[in-house]
Amino acid sequence: MSSSRFVLFLLLSLAPFSFSHQKAQIQETFHECLSNIQTPNTFFTPNDTNFTQILKSRAINLKFRTPSTPKPDAIFTPLNETHIQTAVICAKKLGIHLRTRSGGHDYEGLSYTSVMGRPFVVIDLSKMQDVNVDLADNSVWAETGATIDRLVQIMNTGFPELGLKKEDCFEMSWIESVMHIMEYPKIVPPSVLLERKPSFLNYFKAKSDFVREVIPESGLEGMWKIMLEYGSPLMIWNPYGGIMSKIPESSIPFPHRNGVLFKVQYVSAWMDPAMEDKHVSEIRKVYDYMTTYVTKSPREAYVNYRDLDIGMNGKSDDSWGFKYFKDNFHTLRKIKTKFDYSNFFSHEQSIPLID
Ligand SMILES: *[C@@H]1O[C@H](CO)[C@@H](O)[C@H](O)[C@H]1NC(C)=O
Ligand SMILES: *[C@@H]1O[C@H](CO)[C@@H](O)[C@H](O)[C@H]1NC(C)=O
Ligand SMILES: *[C@@H]1O[C@H](CO)[C@@H](O)[C@H](O)[C@H]1NC(C)=O
């Protein structure tokens, strides 16, 4: 949540500093200060039976679960943002050192232990785990304490038919997701990308579409059928929305924005060159099947999934240009004509001059 993030920023920047507090004093004064927002079961000291269980609940590195690991003098588990703000203000006022713990990685355990030798209190955000799905706004806000379990739960409430299990989800950084999509085994480090070599070579043909209206179930049924029959191509759907929708269509050449639900990439790949005709004809048939369910007039396409099937200079009209760029195609042609009137830079789908 943005305001939780703001609080975290505050936590980092306040840097309260005092060694004078003894354990009991910290527990007492902090508890006292929080008293005006006290809700039951949000404040725990080592005397409480639940203290250890809460402390360990998200201490997933065994290195930091030993008896000698420095422990907080208290754990506060806020239920809402007001509670967090109050805790931060109290800690600042009392000079209490805070650690905050949410739902993410913490390889050195700095959110729940300390090697600095000073007493500290943990603000554990594990009870702040609302996930709000706003379909109208195409947004999901996950509170900072939410973990993947919670997201899986939402998926299973909204889309039980997908049968999503926790084991199907992997928490990973962006670069790890790149490695995952490229099907590198987990042990391969991202530095392999610096070799700038493709991970494998094959023969392939790709096409693309954009979808602006929900595909009815009957459409999906037919899609499964044809794909299962051919065993190819594979389809990748990239969700759109969010900031993509807010940027005006004409601001840069890429026009597939407001109203696009997702992009479809079709890819057919093969290793035996003799199989080319079969695969290319199959991907075209799947593409034909999808005509009913995707954008029309123009049938939009993604320029970086280059596809000569949709037309090319000298061999067809220029409707392919509108598929890639919609009305920006006019502007691109004006620019092209102004700066490269001899058409020096040209290829099958380079921007044509204005006639
Ligand atoms: C304390 O632990 C008990 C037993 O595990 C559990 O039922 C209870 O909900 C816990 N209380 C809090 C505040 O976490
Ligand atoms: C909590 O435990 C400490 C010893 O660890 C003890 O001195 C203190 O009195 C206890 N507090 C309460 C409220 O039981
Ligand atoms: C948070 O909970 C307290 C009760 O403990 C309530 O008074 C307060 O209005 C709540 N704040 C928000 C932002 O929900």
Tab-separated table of C-alpha atoms and ligand atoms in Angstrom:
chain	number	residue	atom	x	y	z
A	1	MET	CA	0.000	0.000	0.000
A	2	SER	CA	1.294	3.404	-0.790
A	3	SER	CA	0.819	4.720	2.697
A	4	SER	CA	2.485	1.662	4.230
A	5	ARG	CA	5.369	2.307	1.922
A	6	PHE	CA	5.402	5.858	3.130
A	7	VAL	CA	5.530	4.616	6.693
A	8	LEU	CA	8.402	2.289	5.807
A	9	PHE	CA	10.191	5.257	4.323
A	10	LEU	CA	9.631	7.099	7.584
A	11	LEU	CA	10.936	4.117	9.510
A	12	LEU	CA	14.110	4.201	7.520
A	13	SER	CA	14.616	7.905	7.811
A	14	LEU	CA	13.840	8.542	11.461
A	15	ALA	CA	16.679	6.399	12.811
A	16	PRO	CA	15.728	6.606	16.480
A	17	PHE	CA	18.760	6.198	18.653
A	18	SER	CA	19.003	5.378	22.321
A	19	PHE	CA	20.696	2.627	24.249
A	20	SER	CA	19.219	3.685	27.543
A	21	HIS	CA	16.139	1.570	27.441
A	22	GLN	CA	16.095	-1.614	29.350
A	23	LYS	CA	13.897	-4.439	28.173
A	24	ALA	CA	11.094	-3.972	30.671
A	25	GLN	CA	11.133	-0.247	30.245
A	26	ILE	CA	10.802	-0.532	26.472
A	27	GLN	CA	7.973	-2.986	26.787
A	28	GLU	CA	6.158	-0.848	29.290
A	29	THR	CA	6.603	2.571	27.731
A	30	PHE	CA	5.933	1.373	24.207
A	31	HIS	CA	2.854	-0.514	25.308
A	32	GLU	CA	1.666	2.495	27.238
A	33	CYS	CA	2.189	4.801	24.278
A	34	LEU	CA	0.249	2.461	22.020
A	35	SER	CA	-2.571	2.235	24.511
A	36	ASN	CA	-4.927	4.585	22.715
A	37	ILE	CA	-5.030	2.235	19.723
A	38	GLN	CA	-4.733	-0.980	21.661
A	39	THR	CA	-6.658	-3.760	20.094
A	40	PRO	CA	-6.389	-7.153	21.744
A	41	ASN	CA	-3.663	-9.522	20.575
A	42	THR	CA	-1.453	-7.042	18.794
A	43	PHE	CA	1.323	-6.561	21.351
A	44	PHE	CA	3.573	-9.436	22.398
A	45	THR	CA	6.527	-9.649	24.744
A	46	PRO	CA	8.671	-12.736	25.306
A	47	ASN	CA	6.426	-13.538	28.267
A	48	ASP	CA	3.503	-14.137	25.953
A	49	THR	CA	3.033	-17.717	24.847
A	50	ASN	CA	2.544	-16.641	21.233
A	51	PHE	CA	5.695	-14.534	21.061
A	52	THR	CA	7.995	-17.263	19.764
A	53	GLN	CA	5.470	-18.585	17.300
A	54	ILE	CA	4.908	-15.112	15.828
A	55	LEU	CA	8.622	-14.373	15.759
A	56	LYS	CA	9.374	-17.611	13.934
A	57	SER	CA	6.397	-17.488	11.602
A	58	ARG	CA	8.349	-15.582	8.974
A	59	ALA	CA	11.895	-16.283	10.076
A	60	ILE	CA	12.524	-18.759	7.317
A	61	ASN	CA	16.318	-18.792	7.432
A	62	LEU	CA	17.420	-21.369	10.017
A	63	LYS	CA	20.510	-19.267	10.644
A	64	PHE	CA	18.296	-16.764	12.441
A	65	ARG	CA	16.134	-19.125	14.487
A	66	THR	CA	18.745	-20.218	17.008
A	67	PRO	CA	18.510	-19.616	20.775
A	68	SER	CA	21.414	-17.165	20.538
A	69	THR	CA	19.844	-15.078	17.750
A	70	PRO	CA	19.138	-11.607	19.205
A	71	LYS	CA	15.397	-11.258	19.762
A	72	PRO	CA	13.134	-8.213	19.853
A	73	ASP	CA	11.832	-7.055	23.202
A	74	ALA	CA	8.355	-6.801	21.799
A	75	ILE	CA	6.425	-7.486	18.626
A	76	PHE	CA	3.583	-5.283	17.524
A	77	THR	CA	1.230	-6.572	14.836
A	78	PRO	CA	-0.760	-3.597	13.533
A	79	LEU	CA	-4.120	-4.187	11.925
A	80	ASN	CA	-4.306	-1.010	9.911
A	81	GLU	CA	-2.332	2.010	8.794
A	82	THR	CA	-3.314	4.143	11.772
A	83	HIS	CA	-1.730	1.528	14.017
A	84	ILE	CA	1.490	1.659	12.021
A	85	GLN	CA	1.608	5.444	12.183
A	86	THR	CA	1.033	5.422	15.929
A	87	ALA	CA	3.748	2.821	16.456
A	88	VAL	CA	6.233	4.859	14.446
A	89	ILE	CA	5.415	8.046	16.330
A	90	CYS	CA	5.685	6.258	19.683
A	91	ALA	CA	9.001	4.669	18.809
A	92	LYS	CA	10.389	7.976	17.646
A	93	LYS	CA	9.233	9.740	20.796
A	94	LEU	CA	10.662	7.055	23.067
A	95	GLY	CA	13.874	6.507	21.143
A	96	ILE	CA	13.029	2.879	20.512
A	97	HIS	CA	14.799	1.125	17.662
A	98	LEU	CA	12.353	-0.447	15.230
A	99	ARG	CA	12.564	-3.257	12.752
A	100	THR	CA	9.720	-3.818	10.299
A	101	ARG	CA	8.760	-7.092	8.773
A	102	SER	CA	6.418	-7.658	5.845
A	103	GLY	CA	5.827	-10.521	3.443
A	104	GLY	CA	8.962	-10.417	1.322
A	105	HIS	CA	12.539	-11.691	1.241
A	106	ASP	CA	14.949	-11.027	4.075
A	107	TYR	CA	18.093	-13.079	3.588
A	108	GLU	CA	19.917	-11.547	6.551
A	109	GLY	CA	16.927	-11.504	8.898
A	110	LEU	CA	17.277	-7.770	9.440
A	111	SER	CA	13.545	-7.382	9.883
A	112	TYR	CA	13.457	-9.517	13.026
A	113	THR	CA	16.958	-9.747	14.430
A	114	SER	CA	19.903	-7.403	14.774
A	115	VAL	CA	23.658	-7.547	15.082
A	116	MET	CA	23.819	-3.967	16.310
A	117	GLY	CA	23.539	-4.969	19.955
A	118	ARG	CA	20.786	-2.551	20.840
A	119	PRO	CA	17.282	-3.385	22.015
A	120	PHE	CA	14.617	-3.260	19.356
A	121	VAL	CA	10.943	-3.798	18.695
A	122	VAL	CA	9.508	-5.526	15.629
A	123	ILE	CA	6.538	-4.146	13.766
A	124	ASP	CA	5.244	-7.249	12.067
A	125	LEU	CA	2.855	-6.462	9.211
A	126	SER	CA	1.664	-10.035	8.770
A	127	LYS	CA	-1.878	-9.115	9.738
A	128	MET	CA	-2.066	-6.518	6.997
A	129	GLN	CA	-2.727	-8.795	4.087
A	130	ASP	CA	-5.756	-7.496	2.290
A	131	VAL	CA	-5.730	-8.020	-1.427
A	132	ASN	CA	-8.158	-5.751	-3.225
A	133	VAL	CA	-9.046	-6.495	-6.806
A	134	ASP	CA	-10.555	-3.521	-8.623
A	135	LEU	CA	-11.845	-4.792	-11.952
A	136	ALA	CA	-13.052	-1.362	-13.074
A	137	ASP	CA	-9.590	0.093	-12.532
A	138	ASN	CA	-7.725	-3.051	-13.669
A	139	SER	CA	-5.678	-2.891	-10.511
A	140	VAL	CA	-4.780	-5.089	-7.584
A	141	TRP	CA	-3.507	-3.623	-4.332
A	142	ALA	CA	-1.839	-6.133	-2.068
A	143	GLU	CA	-1.036	-5.006	1.445
A	144	THR	CA	2.561	-5.471	2.359
A	145	GLY	CA	1.971	-8.411	4.698
A	146	ALA	CA	0.326	-10.499	2.001
A	147	THR	CA	2.207	-13.576	0.880
A	148	ILE	CA	1.652	-15.833	-2.080
A	149	ASP	CA	-0.763	-18.018	-0.041
A	150	ARG	CA	-3.119	-15.096	0.159
A	151	LEU	CA	-2.967	-14.406	-3.570
A	152	VAL	CA	-3.583	-18.081	-4.315
A	153	GLN	CA	-6.621	-17.924	-2.040
A	154	ILE	CA	-8.010	-14.997	-4.038
A	155	MET	CA	-7.430	-16.839	-7.294
A	156	ASN	CA	-9.186	-19.910	-5.952
A	157	THR	CA	-12.175	-17.867	-4.822
A	158	GLY	CA	-12.461	-16.036	-8.141
A	159	PHE	CA	-11.292	-18.748	-10.527
A	160	PRO	CA	-11.663	-22.160	-8.872
A	161	GLU	CA	-11.678	-23.804	-12.305
A	162	LEU	CA	-8.010	-22.952	-12.755
A	163	GLY	CA	-7.132	-25.227	-9.831
A	164	LEU	CA	-4.175	-23.018	-8.937
A	165	LYS	CA	-1.975	-24.470	-6.218
A	166	LYS	CA	0.722	-22.794	-4.191
A	167	GLU	CA	3.281	-25.091	-5.829
A	168	ASP	CA	2.377	-23.532	-9.193
A	169	CYS	CA	3.563	-20.108	-8.045
A	170	PHE	CA	7.150	-18.984	-7.746
A	171	GLU	CA	8.233	-15.812	-6.092
A	172	MET	CA	11.014	-14.366	-8.178
A	173	SER	CA	12.726	-11.182	-9.183
A	174	TRP	CA	12.188	-9.767	-12.642
A	175	ILE	CA	15.487	-11.119	-13.933
A	176	GLU	CA	14.669	-14.545	-12.494
A	177	SER	CA	11.383	-14.433	-14.361
A	178	VAL	CA	13.292	-13.784	-17.572
A	179	MET	CA	15.384	-16.876	-16.883
A	180	HIS	CA	12.260	-18.860	-16.053
A	181	ILE	CA	10.467	-17.869	-19.248
A	182	MET	CA	13.566	-18.844	-21.231
A	183	GLU	CA	13.371	-22.226	-19.494
A	184	TYR	CA	16.847	-22.120	-18.050
A	185	PRO	CA	17.261	-24.612	-15.208
A	186	LYS	CA	17.125	-22.901	-11.828
A	187	ILE	CA	20.849	-23.377	-11.170
A	188	VAL	CA	21.877	-21.295	-14.189
A	189	PRO	CA	22.771	-17.765	-13.019
A	190	PRO	CA	21.383	-14.711	-14.861
A	191	SER	CA	24.957	-13.803	-15.834
A	192	VAL	CA	24.584	-16.361	-18.626
A	193	LEU	CA	22.561	-13.649	-20.377
A	194	LEU	CA	25.730	-11.578	-20.661
A	195	GLU	CA	26.997	-14.102	-23.190
A	196	ARG	CA	24.327	-12.676	-25.465
A	197	LYS	CA	23.676	-16.016	-27.102
A	198	PRO	CA	20.261	-17.516	-27.664
A	199	SER	CA	19.632	-20.336	-25.209
A	200	PHE	CA	18.646	-22.613	-28.073
A	201	LEU	CA	17.958	-22.435	-31.784
A	202	ASN	CA	14.949	-23.757	-33.612
A	203	TYR	CA	12.732	-22.988	-36.561
A	204	PHE	CA	9.741	-20.877	-35.724
A	205	LYS	CA	6.896	-18.706	-36.958
A	206	ALA	CA	5.072	-16.192	-34.803
A	207	LYS	CA	1.957	-14.043	-35.080
A	208	SER	CA	0.164	-11.680	-32.738
A	209	ASP	CA	-3.219	-10.298	-31.803
A	210	PHE	CA	-4.790	-7.928	-29.320
A	211	VAL	CA	-7.994	-8.669	-27.450
A	212	ARG	CA	-10.387	-5.926	-26.350
A	213	GLU	CA	-13.450	-7.995	-25.516
A	214	VAL	CA	-13.717	-10.916	-23.155
A	215	ILE	CA	-13.582	-14.169	-25.098
A	216	PRO	CA	-16.728	-16.184	-24.328
A	217	GLU	CA	-16.367	-19.673	-22.945
A	218	SER	CA	-17.516	-21.179	-26.229
A	219	GLY	CA	-14.661	-19.350	-27.950
A	220	LEU	CA	-12.166	-20.778	-25.484
A	221	GLU	CA	-13.574	-24.287	-25.938
A	222	GLY	CA	-13.013	-24.074	-29.673
A	223	MET	CA	-9.538	-22.729	-29.056
A	224	TRP	CA	-8.554	-25.671	-26.827
A	225	LYS	CA	-9.940	-28.028	-29.425
A	226	ILE	CA	-7.965	-26.703	-32.342
A	227	MET	CA	-4.766	-26.350	-30.326
A	228	LEU	CA	-5.039	-29.855	-28.918
A	229	GLU	CA	-5.677	-31.208	-32.383
A	230	TYR	CA	-2.510	-29.614	-33.767
A	231	GLY	CA	-0.407	-29.769	-30.598
A	232	SER	CA	0.852	-26.355	-31.698
A	233	PRO	CA	1.204	-23.368	-31.726
A	234	LEU	CA	1.740	-22.184	-28.222
A	235	MET	CA	-0.046	-19.011	-27.120
A	236	ILE	CA	1.241	-16.422	-24.690
A	237	TRP	CA	-1.213	-13.918	-23.267
A	238	ASN	CA	0.225	-10.761	-21.742
A	239	PRO	CA	-2.179	-8.788	-19.552
A	240	TYR	CA	-2.554	-5.091	-20.381
A	241	GLY	CA	-4.221	-2.243	-18.514
A	242	GLY	CA	-2.807	-0.176	-15.682
A	243	ILE	CA	-0.433	2.555	-16.809
A	244	MET	CA	-0.527	1.186	-20.363
A	245	SER	CA	-4.089	2.466	-20.671
A	246	LYS	CA	-3.327	5.910	-19.356
A	247	ILE	CA	-0.755	6.875	-21.979
A	248	PRO	CA	-2.463	8.474	-25.005
A	249	GLU	CA	-2.466	6.306	-28.109
A	250	SER	CA	-0.741	8.972	-30.176
A	251	SER	CA	2.085	9.753	-27.764
A	252	ILE	CA	4.501	7.234	-29.261
A	253	PRO	CA	4.134	4.890	-32.264
A	254	PHE	CA	2.948	1.951	-30.104
A	255	PRO	CA	-0.852	2.402	-30.081
A	256	HIS	CA	-2.313	-0.708	-28.370
A	257	ARG	CA	-3.427	0.897	-25.150
A	258	ASN	CA	-6.700	1.914	-23.561
A	259	GLY	CA	-9.208	-0.930	-23.716
A	260	VAL	CA	-6.755	-3.687	-24.578
A	261	LEU	CA	-7.300	-6.608	-22.231
A	262	PHE	CA	-4.331	-8.619	-23.368
A	263	LYS	CA	-1.924	-9.304	-26.174
A	264	VAL	CA	-1.673	-12.725	-27.764
A	265	GLN	CA	1.494	-14.152	-29.181
A	266	TYR	CA	1.268	-17.334	-31.232
A	267	VAL	CA	4.491	-19.258	-31.684
A	268	SER	CA	5.010	-22.447	-33.566
A	269	ALA	CA	8.457	-24.015	-33.347
A	270	TRP	CA	9.986	-27.076	-34.941
A	271	MET	CA	13.367	-28.741	-35.319
A	272	ASP	CA	12.900	-30.656	-38.557
A	273	PRO	CA	12.961	-28.307	-41.575
A	274	ALA	CA	10.626	-30.658	-43.422
A	275	MET	CA	7.908	-29.744	-40.919
A	276	GLU	CA	7.764	-26.086	-41.899
A	277	ASP	CA	4.674	-26.206	-44.103
A	278	LYS	CA	2.704	-28.136	-41.537
A	279	HIS	CA	3.534	-25.731	-38.688
A	280	VAL	CA	3.048	-22.561	-40.676
A	281	SER	CA	-0.304	-23.712	-41.973
A	282	GLU	CA	-1.410	-24.691	-38.465
A	283	ILE	CA	-0.484	-21.372	-36.887
A	284	ARG	CA	-2.392	-19.595	-39.653
A	285	LYS	CA	-5.443	-21.746	-39.018
A	286	VAL	CA	-5.380	-20.970	-35.300
A	287	TYR	CA	-5.002	-17.276	-36.191
A	288	ASP	CA	-8.001	-17.557	-38.535
A	289	TYR	CA	-10.015	-19.235	-35.816
A	290	MET	CA	-9.262	-16.342	-33.443
A	291	THR	CA	-10.567	-13.694	-35.894
A	292	THR	CA	-13.951	-13.543	-34.142
A	293	TYR	CA	-12.443	-12.822	-30.730
A	294	VAL	CA	-9.723	-10.277	-31.398
A	295	THR	CA	-9.522	-6.656	-32.553
A	296	LYS	CA	-11.000	-5.769	-35.930
A	297	SER	CA	-10.577	-2.840	-38.350
A	298	PRO	CA	-7.707	-2.934	-37.953
A	299	ARG	CA	-6.848	-6.340	-36.601
A	300	GLU	CA	-4.060	-5.021	-34.414
A	301	ALA	CA	-0.649	-6.662	-34.363
A	302	TYR	CA	2.557	-6.105	-32.428
A	303	VAL	CA	5.397	-4.801	-34.569
A	304	ASN	CA	8.051	-6.570	-32.527
A	305	TYR	CA	6.390	-9.887	-33.365
A	306	ARG	CA	7.013	-9.133	-36.982
A	307	ASP	CA	4.680	-11.067	-39.307
A	308	LEU	CA	4.901	-10.745	-43.076
A	309	ASP	CA	1.599	-12.629	-43.466
A	310	ILE	CA	-0.214	-9.358	-42.782
A	311	GLY	CA	1.294	-7.640	-45.821
A	312	MET	CA	4.449	-5.967	-47.028
A	313	ASN	CA	5.747	-3.141	-49.170
A	314	GLY	CA	5.366	-3.729	-52.887
A	315	LYS	CA	3.286	-6.871	-52.433
A	316	SER	CA	0.096	-5.674	-50.772
A	317	ASP	CA	-1.744	-2.549	-49.767
A	318	ASP	CA	-0.446	-0.824	-46.669
A	319	SER	CA	-3.129	-2.030	-44.250
A	320	TRP	CA	-0.403	-3.885	-42.315
A	321	GLY	CA	0.868	-0.480	-41.183
A	322	PHE	CA	-2.427	0.300	-39.458
A	323	LYS	CA	-2.351	-3.075	-37.745
A	324	TYR	CA	0.980	-2.234	-36.136
A	325	PHE	CA	0.489	1.486	-35.554
A	326	LYS	CA	-3.225	2.309	-35.961
A	327	ASP	CA	-3.584	6.017	-36.856
A	328	ASN	CA	-0.002	6.719	-35.855
A	329	PHE	CA	0.875	5.169	-39.189
A	330	HIS	CA	-0.136	8.452	-40.877
A	331	THR	CA	2.225	10.410	-38.645
A	332	LEU	CA	5.032	7.931	-39.185
A	333	ARG	CA	4.639	8.251	-42.945
A	334	LYS	CA	4.808	12.039	-42.705
A	335	ILE	CA	8.008	11.812	-40.664
A	336	LYS	CA	9.459	9.211	-43.010
A	337	THR	CA	8.711	11.373	-46.042
A	338	LYS	CA	10.235	14.429	-44.422
A	339	PHE	CA	13.468	12.816	-43.251
A	340	ASP	CA	14.063	9.937	-45.689
A	341	TYR	CA	12.404	11.058	-48.923
A	342	SER	CA	14.676	8.757	-50.984
A	343	ASN	CA	13.518	5.795	-48.893
A	344	PHE	CA	17.121	4.944	-48.116
A	345	PHE	CA	16.158	2.954	-45.052
A	346	SER	CA	13.716	0.373	-46.266
A	347	HIS	CA	12.672	-3.194	-45.802
A	348	GLU	CA	9.575	-5.323	-46.288
A	349	GLN	CA	7.680	-3.503	-43.578
A	350	SER	CA	9.533	-0.212	-43.326
A	351	ILE	CA	7.325	2.858	-43.138
A	352	PRO	CA	6.396	3.736	-46.729
A	353	LEU	CA	6.616	7.236	-48.141
A	354	ILE	CA	3.488	9.268	-48.669
A	355	ASP	CA	2.514	8.650	-52.298
B	1	LIG	C1	-1.944	-17.473	19.859
B	1	LIG	O1	-1.762	-18.856	19.624
B	1	LIG	C2	-2.948	-19.608	19.614
B	1	LIG	C3	-2.576	-21.064	19.471
B	1	LIG	O2	-1.681	-21.240	18.382
B	1	LIG	C4	-3.849	-19.122	18.482
B	1	LIG	O3	-5.066	-19.822	18.489
B	1	LIG	C5	-4.109	-17.635	18.664
B	1	LIG	O4	-4.849	-17.164	17.546
B	1	LIG	C6	-2.802	-16.880	18.760
B	1	LIG	N1	-3.090	-15.479	19.018
B	1	LIG	C7	-2.585	-14.527	18.264
B	1	LIG	C8	-2.956	-13.142	18.660
B	1	LIG	O5	-1.868	-14.731	17.309
B	2	LIG	C1	8.145	-11.188	31.971
B	2	LIG	O1	9.283	-12.009	32.155
B	2	LIG	C2	10.352	-11.377	32.854
B	2	LIG	C3	11.499	-12.350	32.867
B	2	LIG	O2	11.861	-12.673	31.563
B	2	LIG	C4	9.896	-10.999	34.267
B	2	LIG	O3	10.931	-10.297	34.917
B	2	LIG	C5	8.662	-10.111	34.169
B	2	LIG	O4	8.157	-9.865	35.446
B	2	LIG	C6	7.586	-10.770	33.323
B	2	LIG	N1	6.489	-9.842	33.114
B	2	LIG	C7	5.225	-10.197	33.317
B	2	LIG	C8	4.210	-9.117	33.100
B	2	LIG	O5	4.896	-11.313	33.636
B	3	LIG	C1	-7.683	1.415	12.660
B	3	LIG	O1	-8.285	0.745	13.764
B	3	LIG	C2	-8.642	1.599	14.841
B	3	LIG	C3	-9.149	0.725	15.965
B	3	LIG	O2	-8.043	0.062	16.553
B	3	LIG	C4	-9.669	2.600	14.368
B	3	LIG	O3	-9.990	3.487	15.391
B	3	LIG	C5	-9.086	3.379	13.184
B	3	LIG	O4	-10.049	4.261	12.664
B	3	LIG	C6	-8.627	2.439	12.107
B	3	LIG	N1	-7.969	3.213	11.069
B	3	LIG	C7	-8.122	2.944	9.765
B	3	LIG	C8	-7.352	3.809	8.823
B	3	LIG	O5	-8.832	2.041	9.352
